[in-house]
Amino acid sequence: MFSKDGNTKDVKTPRICDLVWHNGEFIKWNDARVHVMSHVLHYGSSIFEGIRCYSTKRGPAVFRLPEHMQRLLNSAKIYRMDHPWSLAQLCEGAIELVRRSGMDQCYIRPILFRSLDEEHPAFGVNPFPNPLACYIGAWDWGKYLGDEAIEQGVDVCVSTWNRLTPNSMPAMAKSGANYMNSQLIKMEALLNGFAEGIALDDRGYVSEGSGENIFMVAGDVVLTPPLSSSILPGITRDSVIQICQELGITIKERSIQRAALYVADELFFSGTAAEITPIRSVDRITVGKGGRGQITEKIQRIFFEITKGERKAPGDWLTYVNNVNTSKASNNGHAAGTVKSSSSAGGSEPELTFQTAE
């Protein structure tokens, strides 16, 4: 949100929902506070998600909500965060938060972290004595890399910072600690006049951006790095793959050399915040014709048609907030009903059927 000098904002201050979901209850934004000695502040012990809710003719619709919340649960499992919240409760909390916010579109941020037991504080690296806290916040966030980036593309560099090796930090988990690596990549790019950086993995192959997956177009084939390149398994990345398959575009997961970026016909980022953002240059070498390529434009157009509810998605990708079959929120902030899950962390659950895109 800020330029490289740290003083000038790149985008307007977002409109923020004045409520936050906290451990099953709704509290005021200003009351969402943690103790300065919380484990998460000292050791980075948090996992989180980023989810977009889009404005459609049928009201606000959350994009691939169950998939994002399931990834949150997967991250928690990897980091041995044994918590009481189910996939259903998290989905319901997000839906009810959007409903109460009154916003047609927003960015949803669930976060689970190790807090502090103030009666029996624990200060060491050992995380187990510390209680877990879960919050969901929301705000209206514009285009992450700028409104003009969607059409014109962005200028990026290959970072001197590599992505974390998979056996040192789990790249499959969306954890706060991993994003210290992302910050180094992002800051270096900004200070050198670029919008974003691309990190390589420990073998020297292309991994991803500081907060985005990457795709390369060579001829009529779309390529993207595999999970073995220390990438986060992106939900938008998966959406792009499915869109390509539906369009009959050849899509392959393959290791990509750095030099291949310079001679690519097209490049683009994907991510919840970045959505589908073209890349027009890498290390000041022009990509293709120096703008948004034809295949990128086609994928981008279909993605936005889906998120606006104007086009049928390859799967049930939209959860229409106003159509979810829940009763009035109870005193503790939970909406009635649940969503199907075969691997959520909350045990057995009844079922709730979300009405999704047709």
Coordinates of C-alpha atoms in Angstrom, one line a residue:
M1 CA 0.0 0.0 0.0
F2 CA 3.0 2.3 0.3
S3 CA 5.6 3.3 -2.2
K4 CA 9.3 2.6 -1.7
D5 CA 10.0 5.7 0.3
G6 CA 7.5 4.5 2.9
N7 CA 5.5 7.8 3.0
T8 CA 3.4 8.0 -0.1
K9 CA 0.4 5.7 -0.5
D10 CA 0.1 3.8 -3.8
V11 CA -3.6 3.3 -3.3
K12 CA -6.4 4.9 -1.4
T13 CA -7.0 3.9 2.3
P14 CA -9.4 1.0 2.0
R15 CA -12.8 0.9 3.5
I16 CA -12.7 -1.4 6.4
C17 CA -15.5 -3.6 7.9
D18 CA -16.0 -2.3 11.4
L19 CA -16.5 -5.8 12.7
V20 CA -14.1 -8.8 13.1
W21 CA -15.0 -12.4 13.6
H22 CA -13.1 -13.6 16.7
N23 CA -13.2 -17.2 17.9
G24 CA -16.9 -17.5 16.9
E25 CA -18.0 -14.1 18.0
F26 CA -18.3 -10.7 16.3
I27 CA -16.4 -7.9 17.9
K28 CA -15.6 -4.3 17.0
W29 CA -12.6 -3.7 14.8
N30 CA -11.0 -1.5 17.4
D31 CA -11.4 -4.3 20.0
A32 CA -9.4 -6.8 17.9
R33 CA -6.1 -6.6 19.9
V34 CA -3.3 -9.0 21.0
H35 CA -0.8 -8.8 23.8
V36 CA 2.6 -7.5 22.8
M37 CA 4.1 -10.6 24.3
S38 CA 2.0 -13.0 22.2
H39 CA 4.0 -15.8 20.7
V40 CA 3.1 -14.8 17.2
L41 CA 4.8 -11.4 17.5
H42 CA 8.1 -12.9 18.6
Y43 CA 8.2 -16.1 16.5
G44 CA 5.9 -15.5 13.5
S45 CA 3.6 -18.4 14.5
S46 CA 0.6 -17.6 12.3
I47 CA -1.1 -19.0 9.3
F48 CA -3.6 -17.0 7.2
E49 CA -5.6 -16.8 4.0
G50 CA -6.6 -14.1 1.5
I51 CA -10.1 -14.4 -0.1
R52 CA -11.9 -12.1 -2.5
C53 CA -15.6 -11.3 -2.4
Y54 CA -16.8 -9.9 -5.7
S55 CA -19.8 -7.7 -6.6
T56 CA -22.3 -9.4 -8.8
K57 CA -25.9 -8.9 -10.0
R58 CA -26.9 -11.4 -7.3
G59 CA -25.1 -9.5 -4.6
P60 CA -21.7 -10.2 -3.0
A61 CA -20.1 -13.5 -3.9
V62 CA -17.1 -15.1 -2.3
F63 CA -14.6 -16.7 -4.7
R64 CA -13.8 -20.3 -3.9
L65 CA -14.5 -19.9 -0.2
P66 CA -14.3 -23.6 0.9
E67 CA -11.1 -24.1 -1.0
H68 CA -9.4 -21.2 0.7
M69 CA -10.6 -22.2 4.2
Q70 CA -9.5 -25.8 3.6
R71 CA -6.0 -24.5 2.8
L72 CA -6.1 -22.6 6.1
L73 CA -6.9 -25.9 7.8
N74 CA -4.1 -27.6 5.9
S75 CA -1.6 -25.0 7.0
A76 CA -2.8 -25.4 10.6
K77 CA -2.3 -29.1 10.4
I78 CA 1.3 -28.7 9.0
Y79 CA 2.1 -26.4 11.9
R80 CA 0.4 -28.7 14.5
M81 CA -2.1 -26.0 15.4
D82 CA -4.9 -28.2 17.0
H83 CA -7.9 -25.9 17.1
P84 CA -11.7 -26.3 17.5
W85 CA -12.9 -24.5 14.4
S86 CA -14.3 -26.5 11.6
L87 CA -14.4 -25.7 7.9
A88 CA -18.1 -24.9 8.2
Q89 CA -17.6 -22.5 11.1
L90 CA -14.9 -20.6 9.3
C91 CA -16.9 -20.4 6.1
E92 CA -20.0 -19.2 8.0
G93 CA -18.0 -16.7 9.9
A94 CA -16.7 -15.2 6.6
I95 CA -20.1 -15.1 5.0
E96 CA -21.8 -13.5 8.0
L97 CA -18.9 -11.0 8.3
V98 CA -19.5 -9.9 4.6
R99 CA -23.2 -9.8 5.2
R100 CA -22.9 -7.6 8.3
S101 CA -20.3 -5.4 6.6
G102 CA -22.8 -4.1 4.0
M103 CA -20.0 -4.1 1.4
D104 CA -20.7 -5.4 -2.2
Q105 CA -17.0 -6.4 -2.6
C106 CA -14.2 -6.9 -0.2
Y107 CA -11.0 -8.8 0.6
I108 CA -11.4 -11.4 3.5
R109 CA -8.5 -12.2 5.8
P110 CA -8.8 -15.2 8.1
I111 CA -5.8 -15.6 10.5
L112 CA -5.0 -18.2 13.1
F113 CA -2.1 -17.6 15.4
R114 CA -0.5 -18.5 18.8
S115 CA -1.4 -15.9 21.3
L116 CA -0.6 -15.5 25.0
D117 CA -2.0 -17.0 28.2
E118 CA -1.7 -14.0 30.4
E119 CA -2.3 -16.0 33.6
H120 CA 0.4 -18.5 32.6
P121 CA 2.6 -16.8 30.1
A122 CA 5.2 -18.8 28.1
F123 CA 8.0 -17.0 26.3
G124 CA 10.1 -19.7 24.7
V125 CA 10.2 -21.0 21.1
N126 CA 8.1 -24.0 22.2
P127 CA 4.7 -23.0 20.8
F128 CA 2.5 -25.6 22.5
P129 CA 1.8 -23.8 25.8
N130 CA 0.3 -20.8 24.0
P131 CA -3.4 -20.6 23.2
L132 CA -4.7 -20.2 19.6
A133 CA -6.7 -17.3 18.5
C134 CA -8.6 -17.0 15.2
Y135 CA -9.8 -13.8 13.6
I136 CA -11.5 -12.9 10.3
G137 CA -11.4 -9.4 9.0
A138 CA -12.5 -7.7 5.8
W139 CA -11.8 -4.6 3.8
D140 CA -12.5 -3.2 0.3
W141 CA -9.2 -3.7 -1.5
G142 CA -8.6 -2.5 -5.0
K143 CA -6.2 -3.9 -7.6
Y144 CA -3.1 -5.1 -5.7
L145 CA -0.6 -4.0 -8.3
G146 CA -2.5 -1.0 -9.4
D147 CA -5.6 -0.5 -11.6
E148 CA -3.5 0.1 -14.8
A149 CA -1.6 -3.1 -14.2
I150 CA -4.5 -5.2 -15.3
E151 CA -4.3 -3.9 -18.9
Q152 CA -0.7 -2.5 -19.2
G153 CA 1.1 -5.1 -17.1
V154 CA 3.9 -4.5 -14.6
D155 CA 7.7 -4.3 -14.6
V156 CA 9.4 -6.9 -12.5
C157 CA 12.9 -8.2 -11.6
V158 CA 14.4 -11.5 -10.7
S159 CA 15.1 -11.2 -7.0
T160 CA 18.5 -11.9 -5.4
W161 CA 16.5 -13.7 -2.6
N162 CA 15.7 -17.3 -3.2
R163 CA 12.4 -19.0 -2.1
L164 CA 12.7 -21.1 1.0
T165 CA 13.7 -24.7 0.6
P166 CA 10.8 -27.1 1.1
N167 CA 12.5 -28.9 3.9
S168 CA 13.4 -25.8 5.9
M169 CA 10.0 -24.0 5.8
P170 CA 6.9 -25.7 4.3
A171 CA 6.0 -23.7 1.2
M172 CA 2.7 -25.4 1.0
A173 CA 1.6 -23.7 4.2
K174 CA 0.5 -20.0 4.0
S175 CA 2.3 -18.9 7.1
G176 CA 3.2 -15.5 8.4
A177 CA 6.8 -16.6 8.8
N178 CA 7.1 -17.4 5.1
Y179 CA 6.2 -13.8 4.3
M180 CA 9.4 -12.4 5.8
N181 CA 11.0 -14.0 2.7
S182 CA 8.3 -12.3 0.6
Q183 CA 9.0 -9.0 2.2
L184 CA 12.7 -9.1 1.3
I185 CA 11.7 -9.9 -2.3
K186 CA 9.1 -7.1 -2.4
M187 CA 11.3 -4.5 -0.8
E188 CA 14.3 -5.2 -3.0
A189 CA 12.0 -4.9 -6.1
L190 CA 10.5 -1.6 -5.0
L191 CA 13.8 0.0 -4.0
N192 CA 15.1 -0.8 -7.5
G193 CA 12.1 0.7 -9.3
F194 CA 10.1 -2.5 -10.0
A195 CA 6.5 -3.3 -9.0
E196 CA 7.3 -6.9 -8.0
G197 CA 10.1 -9.5 -7.8
I198 CA 10.3 -13.1 -9.0
A199 CA 12.1 -15.5 -6.7
L200 CA 14.0 -18.6 -7.9
D201 CA 14.0 -21.8 -5.9
D202 CA 17.1 -23.3 -4.3
R203 CA 18.0 -25.0 -7.7
G204 CA 17.8 -21.8 -9.6
Y205 CA 14.5 -22.4 -11.3
V206 CA 11.6 -20.0 -11.3
S207 CA 9.4 -20.2 -8.2
E208 CA 6.9 -17.4 -7.8
G209 CA 6.5 -13.7 -6.9
S210 CA 6.4 -12.3 -3.4
G211 CA 2.7 -13.1 -3.2
E212 CA 1.7 -14.5 -6.6
N213 CA 2.1 -17.6 -8.7
I214 CA 3.5 -17.1 -12.2
F215 CA 2.6 -18.4 -15.6
M216 CA 4.6 -18.3 -18.9
V217 CA 3.2 -18.5 -22.4
A218 CA 5.4 -20.0 -25.1
G219 CA 3.7 -20.2 -28.4
D220 CA 0.3 -21.6 -27.7
V221 CA 1.4 -23.5 -24.5
V222 CA 1.0 -22.1 -21.0
L223 CA 3.6 -23.2 -18.4
T224 CA 3.7 -22.8 -14.7
P225 CA 6.2 -24.0 -12.1
P226 CA 5.3 -27.2 -10.2
L227 CA 4.9 -27.5 -6.4
S228 CA 8.4 -28.9 -6.3
S229 CA 9.6 -25.3 -7.0
S230 CA 8.7 -24.2 -3.5
I231 CA 5.5 -22.5 -4.6
L232 CA 2.3 -22.0 -2.6
P233 CA -0.5 -24.1 -4.2
G234 CA -2.5 -21.1 -5.2
I235 CA -6.3 -21.2 -5.5
T236 CA -6.2 -18.7 -8.3
R237 CA -3.4 -20.7 -9.9
D238 CA -5.7 -23.7 -9.9
S239 CA -8.5 -21.6 -11.4
V240 CA -6.2 -20.5 -14.3
I241 CA -5.3 -24.2 -14.9
Q242 CA -8.9 -25.2 -15.0
I243 CA -9.8 -22.2 -17.3
C244 CA -7.1 -23.2 -19.7
Q245 CA -8.3 -26.8 -19.7
E246 CA -11.9 -25.7 -20.5
L247 CA -10.6 -23.5 -23.3
G248 CA -8.5 -26.2 -24.8
I249 CA -5.3 -24.4 -24.1
T250 CA -2.4 -26.7 -23.4
I251 CA -1.3 -26.1 -19.8
K252 CA 1.8 -27.8 -18.3
E253 CA 3.5 -27.8 -14.9
R254 CA 7.2 -27.6 -15.7
S255 CA 10.4 -26.3 -14.2
I256 CA 11.2 -22.9 -15.8
Q257 CA 14.7 -21.5 -16.2
R258 CA 15.4 -17.9 -15.5
A259 CA 16.4 -17.2 -19.1
A260 CA 13.1 -18.5 -20.3
L261 CA 11.4 -15.5 -18.7
Y262 CA 13.3 -13.1 -21.0
V263 CA 12.2 -14.9 -24.2
A264 CA 8.7 -15.8 -23.2
D265 CA 5.8 -14.6 -25.5
E266 CA 3.7 -13.7 -22.4
L267 CA 4.0 -13.7 -18.6
F268 CA 1.4 -13.1 -16.0
F269 CA 0.9 -13.4 -12.2
S270 CA -2.0 -15.0 -10.5
G271 CA -3.2 -14.6 -7.0
T272 CA -6.1 -13.6 -4.8
A273 CA -4.8 -10.1 -4.4
A274 CA -3.1 -9.8 -7.9
E275 CA -5.9 -11.7 -9.7
I276 CA -4.6 -12.0 -13.3
T277 CA -1.8 -9.4 -13.8
P278 CA 0.3 -9.3 -17.0
I279 CA 4.1 -8.8 -16.8
R280 CA 5.5 -6.5 -19.4
S281 CA 9.2 -6.7 -18.6
V282 CA 11.6 -8.7 -16.5
D283 CA 15.0 -7.1 -15.5
R284 CA 14.1 -4.4 -18.0
I285 CA 13.9 -6.9 -20.8
T286 CA 10.6 -6.5 -22.7
V287 CA 8.3 -9.6 -22.6
G288 CA 6.7 -10.2 -26.0
K289 CA 5.4 -6.9 -27.3
G290 CA 5.6 -5.3 -23.9
G291 CA 2.0 -5.5 -22.8
R292 CA -0.8 -7.9 -22.2
G293 CA -0.7 -10.8 -24.6
Q294 CA -3.6 -12.4 -26.3
I295 CA -3.7 -15.6 -24.3
T296 CA -3.3 -13.6 -21.0
E297 CA -6.1 -11.3 -22.1
K298 CA -8.4 -14.3 -22.9
I299 CA -7.7 -16.0 -19.5
Q300 CA -8.1 -12.7 -17.7
R301 CA -11.4 -11.8 -19.4
I302 CA -12.9 -15.2 -18.6
F303 CA -11.6 -15.0 -15.0
F304 CA -13.4 -11.7 -14.4
E305 CA -16.5 -12.8 -16.2
I306 CA -16.6 -15.8 -13.7
T307 CA -16.0 -13.6 -10.7
K308 CA -18.7 -11.2 -11.8
G309 CA -21.1 -14.1 -12.0
E310 CA -21.6 -13.5 -15.8
R311 CA -20.1 -16.8 -16.9
K312 CA -20.3 -20.4 -15.8
A313 CA -17.2 -21.5 -13.9
P314 CA -15.6 -24.9 -14.3
G315 CA -16.7 -25.7 -10.8
D316 CA -18.8 -24.2 -7.9
W317 CA -16.5 -21.2 -7.4
L318 CA -18.9 -18.5 -6.2
T319 CA -20.7 -18.5 -2.8
Y320 CA -23.5 -15.9 -3.0
V321 CA -23.7 -14.4 0.4
N322 CA -27.4 -13.4 0.2
N323 CA -28.4 -16.9 -0.9
V324 CA -26.6 -19.1 1.7
N325 CA -29.2 -21.1 3.6
T326 CA -28.4 -20.0 7.1
S327 CA -30.7 -18.8 9.9
K328 CA -30.2 -15.6 11.8
A329 CA -26.9 -15.4 13.6
S330 CA -27.1 -16.7 17.1
N331 CA -25.8 -14.8 20.2
N332 CA -22.3 -16.2 19.8
G333 CA -22.1 -15.0 16.2
H334 CA -22.4 -18.4 14.5
A335 CA -24.7 -18.7 11.5
A336 CA -26.7 -22.0 11.5
G337 CA -25.7 -24.7 9.1
T338 CA -22.3 -26.0 7.8
V339 CA -20.6 -26.9 4.6
K340 CA -19.6 -30.3 3.5
S341 CA -16.0 -31.3 4.2
S342 CA -14.1 -34.6 4.2
S343 CA -11.0 -33.3 5.9
S344 CA -11.8 -30.3 8.2
A345 CA -10.4 -30.1 11.6
G346 CA -13.7 -29.8 13.5
G347 CA -14.9 -33.4 13.5
S348 CA -18.2 -34.6 12.1
E349 CA -20.6 -32.0 10.8
P350 CA -24.1 -31.6 9.5
E351 CA -24.4 -30.3 6.0
L352 CA -25.2 -26.9 4.5
T353 CA -25.5 -26.5 0.7
F354 CA -24.2 -23.2 -0.6
Q355 CA -25.9 -21.8 -3.7
T356 CA -23.1 -21.3 -6.1
A357 CA -22.7 -20.1 -9.7
E358 CA -24.8 -22.0 -12.2

